[in-house]
Amino acid sequence: MDMHAHDRRRFLAIGAATAASATPLLTACGAGFGGDKARNDGSAADDVTGSFDWKRAKGRTVKALLNKHPYTDALIADLKAFTEKTGIKVEYDVFPEDNYFDKLTVDLSSGRASYDVFMLGAYMVWQYGPPGWLEDLGPWMRNSSATGSEWDQEDFFPNLLSADQWSLKAGAPLGQGGQYALPWGWETNVVAYNTEVFKKLGLKPAETFDELREVAGAITRRAPGAGFDGMYGVAVRGSRSWATIHPGFMTMYARNGLKDFTVEGGKVKPAMNSPEAIAFTRDWAEMVRKGGPPSWTSYTWYQCSSDLGAKKAGMLFDADTAAYFQAVKGASPASGKIAFHPGPKGPGGSLATNMWIWSLGMNARSRNKSAAWLFLQWATGKEHLRKGAIEHNHIDPVRKSVSQDAAYKDKMRAVPGFIETFETVVDETRIQFTPQEQFFDATTSWAAALQEIYGGKNASSVLNGLSGDLASKVG
Amino acid sequence: MPGRAAPVLEADHGAASGTGAGKRAVRAVPAWRRSLRPYLLIAPALLLTGGILYPFGLGLYYTVFDFAASKPQPDLVGVENYRRIFTQPAFWDSARVTVAYAVGAAAVETVLGVAVALLLHRSSRVGRVLEKILILPLMIAPVIAAIMWKLMLQPSVGVINHLLEPFGLGGVQWTDTPTGALLSSIAVDVWVYTPFVAILALAGLRSLPASPFEAAAVDGAGWWFTFRRLTLPMLWPYVLVAVIFRFMDSLKVFDIIYALTEGGPGDSTMVLQIRAYLEAIRFQRYSFGISYMIVLWAVVYLVTMVLVRYLGRIQNRAAEVER
C-alpha cells in the first residue's frame, strides 16, 4: 500500500515537472499563436509590371475551395475556357454548405496556404479581414499591368462592390478601406409565391407586413381544404444559425427602419431590444407560429426552397435564387406556378433589402498570387459571368451589362415577375447589418433568441438578455 | 561485436557433447540487448502517451492567454478564461443540460439494455437471431443516425408522425420545443447505444455460475427473488462498466445533438461540447473555447474516477457473493 502511494507521488512529481518544462518546449515546437507576423504592408500586386498578359502565369496551378452551389456548377463547367485563355490549371475542392465555412475558417486560421482562392460571403470579410487572412485586392484592381481593361470595374453594381470593401474597424461603414473580396454572384431577398394557391384562395401578394402575416395564416388555415394537402403559409428559415437572420427576417426588419446595432462615439451598441424591434420580433415569431413551417427550428434554405417546390409552402420569403431554382421548368412540382414579388414594404414604402453576396477572395498567404488574381479576374469578368447567367444557373448578375443582356432577359422572362422584382429592389439592396467582428456570434445568438420567442418566451426579456450579452462582446 | 565469440547456452554444450544431437543451438542474448528490451517494449506506449499529452499540454497552455482570431498576438491572462466561464450563466445552463442529457441517456440505456439482455438470455434460438439485429445501430455513425432520425421526426413528412396518425397523435413537433428537443436527442442516443449495454450485460449473464441459480430453483425461489438477490448483484459489475462508458460518452456528446438540433431551440440542448465548438471554431475565440473543453475534461475525469472506484468495490463484493 505504501509502495503504491509512493509510486503515485513520484508519478505526480514527474508529471508536474514535465508540465513545467513543456511550456518552453511547446513554444519551441511552433505551438505559438497564428498571428499575422507574415503580413506586410506592401502588396504583391506591385511586383506585376509591363503590359497586361493573360498568359503571364502560364503553367501554374491555382487551388480553389468552393461551396456546393449552382453558381459553382456554372464556374466548374467553364473552367476549360480559363485554362485555354491563361495556361493556368485550376484544382478545386467542393464542400457542402453545412461544412464549407468551418473548413474555410480552420484552413485560413491554420496559416497554411492550402487554397489560393475561395468563395466567401461579405459577412466573412468581417471575420477573416481583421486577422489578416484576406488579400487586399484593391492594389491588384488598380494595377493596369495586373488587370486587363476589359475587366471594367465600373460595370459592377456599386452596392455589391462596396459590400466587400471595409476599413476593418468595428462599426465603420462598408465601401471604405480594402477590397477584401470581389462580388461574383448574389441574392436579393424577396417573396416568391405559388400562383395556383393564391388564385384559388383569392389572395394577392402582401404589400405590408401586417398583410403578409394575414396571408400566411390564411394559407395555413384554408389551403389544405382547397386541395393543397399539408400546405402552410410562408417558408422562412429557423435553424439556430446566423443564416436564419439575414434573409427574410433582416429584410423586413430593415424595411421597418430597425437597426441591429447603433454606433455612438466609435462604440457599437446592440439595438435589437428597442421597443420597435421587440414588437417586430414578436410579430415575426407569431407569423411563423401561425403560418410558418412545422419544425421551423430546423429550417435552413434547403428546406424552405424545397417546400416551395413541393407545394408545401404557399410563399417563400428568402433569397430569390432559392425560389428560382424551384421555378425553372421541370425542376419541381411547383415549377411554372411560382411568381416573384418584391415583398411587403416598410413604413413610408421602404424596400430596403438585405443581401447575400457569394464573393471570391484570395488567401493573403498564397504563394501563387499572380495566377490567383488572373483566376479572380476571369471568374468575375463579363465573358464568364454572361455565359454562366445565360447557359447555366448563375443568375442575379453582379454586372450591369449582364443584367441588361437581351439573351439573359429572354431567359429570365420565363419566370413571372423575376425581372420586375429584381429591377425594383436592386438599388435598394445592400448589407443591412453593422459590420463588426462578432457578427456570427451576434446573429447565432439572435437566432436562438428568435427560437425562444417562437417557443413562447417573453420577447422583451429574451431580447434584453441578448442585448446585454452582446454588449460585453462587441462594445 | 565482430571478432568476438558469441556466448552459448547450456543447450549448446549438450549438443557439442552429443547428448542433444539434432537440437538447434540457441545463442545467448547479449546483456546490453537484454537491458534495452524493456525500453523498446515501452516505446510505443511512450509515443502514444506523448501523442496524447502534447495536444493536451498545448491546450492547457492556450487557456492562460486570450488567443482569438481577433487577437492573434494575445496577452497572458492567467485563469481569467476559467473565471469568465464559471461566472457566465450560459455555462451553468449548459452544464445543467449536459448532466440532464447524460443521466437521462445512461439511465434509460442501462434499464433497457439489461431488460433486452435478460430477454435474449432466456430464449436461445430467437435470442441468437436478435443479437445480430441488435448490433445494427452500433454499426451506424451516430451523426448519420441523428440525421436519419431528424428526417423521421419531421412533423409533416416524417414517418413517426405518419405512424402515430391513426392513433390521433400525428403532428407532434418533436424537436421544436425545449423539452421535446432534449427528449428526442436522448431517444436517438438510446436507439444507438442501448445495444452496447445489452451486449455487455448479455456477456455478463452468460458468465455467471450456474450453481447458485440451481440451488435457488431447488428451493423454489421465484423469478423476481432470483433476479433481485442473485442475478442483479452478480451482474452489477458488468452493468456498471456499461454505465461508466455510457455516462462518460454522454457527457461528451456532440454529434447526435448537433445534427439533430444544433443546440436549439434557444439554448435548450446546448451541451458543453457544442458551446466549446461554437466558441473555438465558429466564433474563433480559441483560448476561451479550449478552456470550456478543459473544464469538461476535468468533470468527466472526476466523475469517471468516482465511478471506477465504486466499480472496484462492487467487483470485490460480487466476488464474495460468488464464493
Short mmCIF file of N, CA and C in Angstrom, two decimals, chain A residues 23 26-27 29 31-37 102 105-106 109 127 131 133 239-241 294-299 312 437-438 440-441 444 448 451-452 454 473, chain B residues 54 57-58 61-62 65 67 69-70 72-74 150 154-157 173 175-176 261-267 270 277-279 281-286 309:
data_model
loop_
_atom_site.label_atom_id
_atom_site.label_comp_id
_atom_site.label_asym_id
_atom_site.label_seq_id
_atom_site.Cartn_x
_atom_site.Cartn_y
_atom_site.Cartn_z
N THR A 23 6.14 24.04 -21.35
CA THR A 23 5.77 25.35 -21.91
C THR A 23 6.79 25.89 -22.90
N LEU A 26 6.83 23.62 -25.94
CA LEU A 26 5.69 23.79 -26.84
C LEU A 26 5.91 25.00 -27.74
N THR A 27 6.41 26.06 -27.13
CA THR A 27 6.64 27.26 -27.92
C THR A 27 7.71 27.00 -28.97
N CYS A 29 8.42 24.25 -30.32
CA CYS A 29 7.94 23.35 -31.35
C CYS A 29 6.97 24.03 -32.31
N ALA A 31 4.34 25.77 -31.34
CA ALA A 31 2.97 25.76 -30.82
C ALA A 31 2.54 27.15 -30.40
N GLY A 32 3.13 28.13 -30.96
CA GLY A 32 2.78 29.50 -30.61
C GLY A 32 1.49 29.91 -31.27
N PHE A 33 1.22 31.18 -31.37
CA PHE A 33 -0.05 31.65 -31.91
C PHE A 33 0.11 32.00 -33.38
N GLY A 34 -1.03 31.92 -34.09
CA GLY A 34 -1.04 32.17 -35.53
C GLY A 34 -0.49 33.53 -35.89
N GLY A 35 -1.20 34.55 -35.40
CA GLY A 35 -0.74 35.92 -35.61
C GLY A 35 -0.67 36.34 -37.06
N ASP A 36 -0.16 37.50 -37.29
CA ASP A 36 -0.05 37.97 -38.66
C ASP A 36 1.33 38.55 -38.90
N LYS A 37 2.33 37.83 -38.37
CA LYS A 37 3.71 38.30 -38.50
C LYS A 37 4.13 38.38 -39.96
N ASP A 102 -16.77 26.12 -41.95
CA ASP A 102 -15.89 25.60 -40.91
C ASP A 102 -14.56 25.17 -41.53
N THR A 105 -12.67 28.36 -42.47
CA THR A 105 -12.18 29.06 -41.28
C THR A 105 -10.96 28.36 -40.69
N VAL A 106 -11.07 27.04 -40.54
CA VAL A 106 -9.96 26.28 -39.97
C VAL A 106 -8.74 26.40 -40.87
N SER A 109 -7.26 29.94 -40.60
CA SER A 109 -6.67 30.22 -39.28
C SER A 109 -5.40 29.40 -39.04
N GLN A 127 -14.94 38.77 -40.44
CA GLN A 127 -14.28 37.79 -39.56
C GLN A 127 -12.86 37.49 -40.03
N PRO A 131 -7.89 39.53 -38.89
CA PRO A 131 -6.66 38.77 -38.59
C PRO A 131 -5.64 38.79 -39.74
N TRP A 133 -6.14 37.54 -42.96
CA TRP A 133 -6.16 36.32 -43.77
C TRP A 133 -6.53 36.61 -45.23
N SER A 239 -33.39 27.68 -38.27
CA SER A 239 -32.39 26.90 -37.52
C SER A 239 -31.56 27.83 -36.63
N ARG A 240 -30.91 27.23 -35.67
CA ARG A 240 -30.14 28.02 -34.71
C ARG A 240 -28.82 28.43 -35.35
N SER A 241 -28.92 29.36 -36.29
CA SER A 241 -27.74 29.73 -37.08
C SER A 241 -27.85 31.18 -37.53
N PRO A 294 -43.96 23.63 -40.11
CA PRO A 294 -43.81 22.81 -38.91
C PRO A 294 -42.32 22.47 -38.78
N SER A 295 -41.85 22.31 -37.58
CA SER A 295 -40.42 22.05 -37.34
C SER A 295 -39.55 23.20 -37.85
N TRP A 296 -40.05 24.41 -37.68
CA TRP A 296 -39.36 25.61 -38.17
C TRP A 296 -37.95 25.75 -37.61
N THR A 297 -37.76 25.28 -36.36
CA THR A 297 -36.47 25.50 -35.72
C THR A 297 -35.32 24.73 -36.38
N SER A 298 -35.66 23.86 -37.32
CA SER A 298 -34.57 23.17 -38.02
C SER A 298 -34.47 23.64 -39.47
N TYR A 299 -35.24 24.65 -39.83
CA TYR A 299 -35.30 25.04 -41.25
C TYR A 299 -34.12 25.87 -41.73
N LYS A 312 -45.51 22.59 -50.61
CA LYS A 312 -45.78 22.51 -49.17
C LYS A 312 -45.92 23.90 -48.58
N GLU A 437 -16.71 42.37 -35.99
CA GLU A 437 -16.10 41.04 -35.98
C GLU A 437 -16.95 39.95 -35.33
N GLN A 438 -17.80 40.34 -34.38
CA GLN A 438 -18.58 39.32 -33.66
C GLN A 438 -19.90 39.02 -34.38
N PHE A 440 -20.97 36.68 -36.33
CA PHE A 440 -21.52 35.31 -36.29
C PHE A 440 -22.04 34.94 -34.91
N ASP A 441 -21.33 35.39 -33.87
CA ASP A 441 -21.81 35.15 -32.52
C ASP A 441 -23.13 35.90 -32.32
N THR A 444 -26.00 34.32 -34.45
CA THR A 444 -26.37 32.98 -33.97
C THR A 444 -27.17 33.11 -32.67
N ALA A 448 -31.11 32.12 -31.83
CA ALA A 448 -31.52 31.35 -30.65
C ALA A 448 -32.61 32.11 -29.90
N GLN A 451 -35.86 31.75 -31.64
CA GLN A 451 -36.45 30.44 -31.37
C GLN A 451 -37.15 30.42 -30.00
N GLU A 452 -36.53 31.09 -29.03
CA GLU A 452 -37.13 31.11 -27.69
C GLU A 452 -38.45 31.88 -27.71
N TYR A 454 -40.39 32.28 -30.32
CA TYR A 454 -41.30 31.41 -31.05
C TYR A 454 -41.87 30.34 -30.11
N LYS A 473 -19.60 41.78 -25.58
CA LYS A 473 -18.75 41.15 -26.59
C LYS A 473 -18.33 42.11 -27.70
N TYR B 54 0.89 15.85 -25.63
CA TYR B 54 1.32 17.06 -26.34
C TYR B 54 0.14 17.99 -26.65
N GLY B 57 -1.29 19.32 -23.38
CA GLY B 57 -0.45 20.37 -22.81
C GLY B 57 -0.57 21.67 -23.59
N LEU B 58 -0.64 21.52 -24.91
CA LEU B 58 -0.79 22.70 -25.77
C LEU B 58 -2.12 23.41 -25.47
N TYR B 61 -1.88 25.22 -22.25
CA TYR B 61 -1.03 26.40 -22.47
C TYR B 61 -1.85 27.55 -23.06
N TYR B 62 -2.69 27.21 -24.03
CA TYR B 62 -3.50 28.24 -24.68
C TYR B 62 -4.52 28.89 -23.73
N PHE B 65 -4.02 32.34 -22.06
CA PHE B 65 -3.92 33.54 -22.91
C PHE B 65 -5.32 33.95 -23.37
N PHE B 67 -6.09 34.23 -26.62
CA PHE B 67 -5.87 33.98 -28.05
C PHE B 67 -7.21 33.84 -28.79
N ALA B 69 -9.07 34.88 -33.03
CA ALA B 69 -8.77 35.39 -34.38
C ALA B 69 -8.63 36.90 -34.35
N SER B 70 -9.44 37.54 -33.50
CA SER B 70 -9.39 38.99 -33.42
C SER B 70 -8.20 39.46 -32.58
N PRO B 72 -4.64 37.94 -32.51
CA PRO B 72 -3.62 36.93 -32.83
C PRO B 72 -2.33 37.08 -32.02
N GLN B 73 -2.08 38.24 -31.43
CA GLN B 73 -0.93 38.39 -30.53
C GLN B 73 -1.47 38.57 -29.11
N PRO B 74 -1.75 37.46 -28.44
CA PRO B 74 -2.52 37.54 -27.20
C PRO B 74 -1.70 37.94 -25.97
N LYS B 150 -33.69 12.78 -37.60
CA LYS B 150 -34.19 14.14 -37.84
C LYS B 150 -35.25 14.11 -38.95
N GLN B 154 -39.48 14.61 -38.50
CA GLN B 154 -40.03 15.81 -39.15
C GLN B 154 -41.56 15.76 -39.04
N PRO B 155 -42.19 16.83 -38.51
CA PRO B 155 -43.62 16.74 -38.20
C PRO B 155 -44.53 16.46 -39.39
N SER B 156 -44.25 17.07 -40.56
CA SER B 156 -45.21 16.90 -41.66
C SER B 156 -44.91 15.72 -42.57
N VAL B 157 -43.64 15.44 -42.81
CA VAL B 157 -43.32 14.35 -43.74
C VAL B 157 -42.62 13.16 -43.07
N GLN B 173 -44.63 18.16 -32.71
CA GLN B 173 -43.44 18.94 -33.07
C GLN B 173 -42.27 18.43 -32.23
N THR B 175 -38.94 18.24 -32.23
CA THR B 175 -37.72 18.98 -31.82
C THR B 175 -37.95 20.49 -31.75
N ASP B 176 -39.19 20.92 -31.81
CA ASP B 176 -39.48 22.35 -31.81
C ASP B 176 -39.64 22.96 -30.42
N THR B 261 -30.39 19.10 -33.47
CA THR B 261 -31.00 20.37 -33.04
C THR B 261 -30.05 21.57 -33.11
N GLU B 262 -28.77 21.33 -33.33
CA GLU B 262 -27.75 22.39 -33.31
C GLU B 262 -27.70 23.12 -31.96
N GLY B 263 -28.23 22.50 -30.93
CA GLY B 263 -28.21 23.12 -29.60
C GLY B 263 -29.50 23.84 -29.27
N GLY B 264 -30.42 23.91 -30.21
CA GLY B 264 -31.66 24.66 -30.01
C GLY B 264 -32.82 23.75 -29.69
N PRO B 265 -34.05 24.23 -29.65
CA PRO B 265 -34.40 25.65 -29.83
C PRO B 265 -33.93 26.50 -28.65
N GLY B 266 -33.60 27.72 -28.94
CA GLY B 266 -32.96 28.56 -27.93
C GLY B 266 -31.65 27.91 -27.54
N ASP B 267 -31.45 27.73 -26.22
CA ASP B 267 -30.25 27.05 -25.73
C ASP B 267 -30.62 25.72 -25.07
N MET B 270 -28.13 22.97 -25.63
CA MET B 270 -26.76 23.49 -25.79
C MET B 270 -25.83 22.85 -24.75
N TYR B 277 -17.37 24.07 -29.10
CA TYR B 277 -17.15 24.07 -30.55
C TYR B 277 -17.49 25.45 -31.14
N LEU B 278 -18.62 26.00 -30.74
CA LEU B 278 -19.01 27.31 -31.27
C LEU B 278 -17.97 28.37 -30.91
N GLU B 279 -17.54 28.33 -29.64
CA GLU B 279 -16.57 29.34 -29.18
C GLU B 279 -15.25 29.21 -29.95
N ILE B 281 -14.39 27.25 -32.79
CA ILE B 281 -14.34 27.14 -34.26
C ILE B 281 -15.19 28.21 -34.93
N ARG B 282 -16.45 28.31 -34.54
CA ARG B 282 -17.34 29.23 -35.23
C ARG B 282 -17.02 30.69 -34.91
N PHE B 283 -16.83 30.96 -33.60
CA PHE B 283 -16.58 32.36 -33.22
C PHE B 283 -15.09 32.67 -33.05
N GLN B 284 -14.28 31.67 -33.19
CA GLN B 284 -12.82 31.79 -33.20
C GLN B 284 -12.21 32.44 -31.97
N ARG B 285 -12.84 32.17 -30.80
CA ARG B 285 -12.21 32.58 -29.54
C ARG B 285 -11.53 31.32 -29.00
N TYR B 286 -10.33 31.10 -29.53
CA TYR B 286 -9.66 29.81 -29.32
C TYR B 286 -9.43 29.49 -27.84
N ARG B 309 -13.92 3.76 -8.90
CA ARG B 309 -13.68 3.30 -7.52
C ARG B 309 -14.86 2.49 -7.01
#
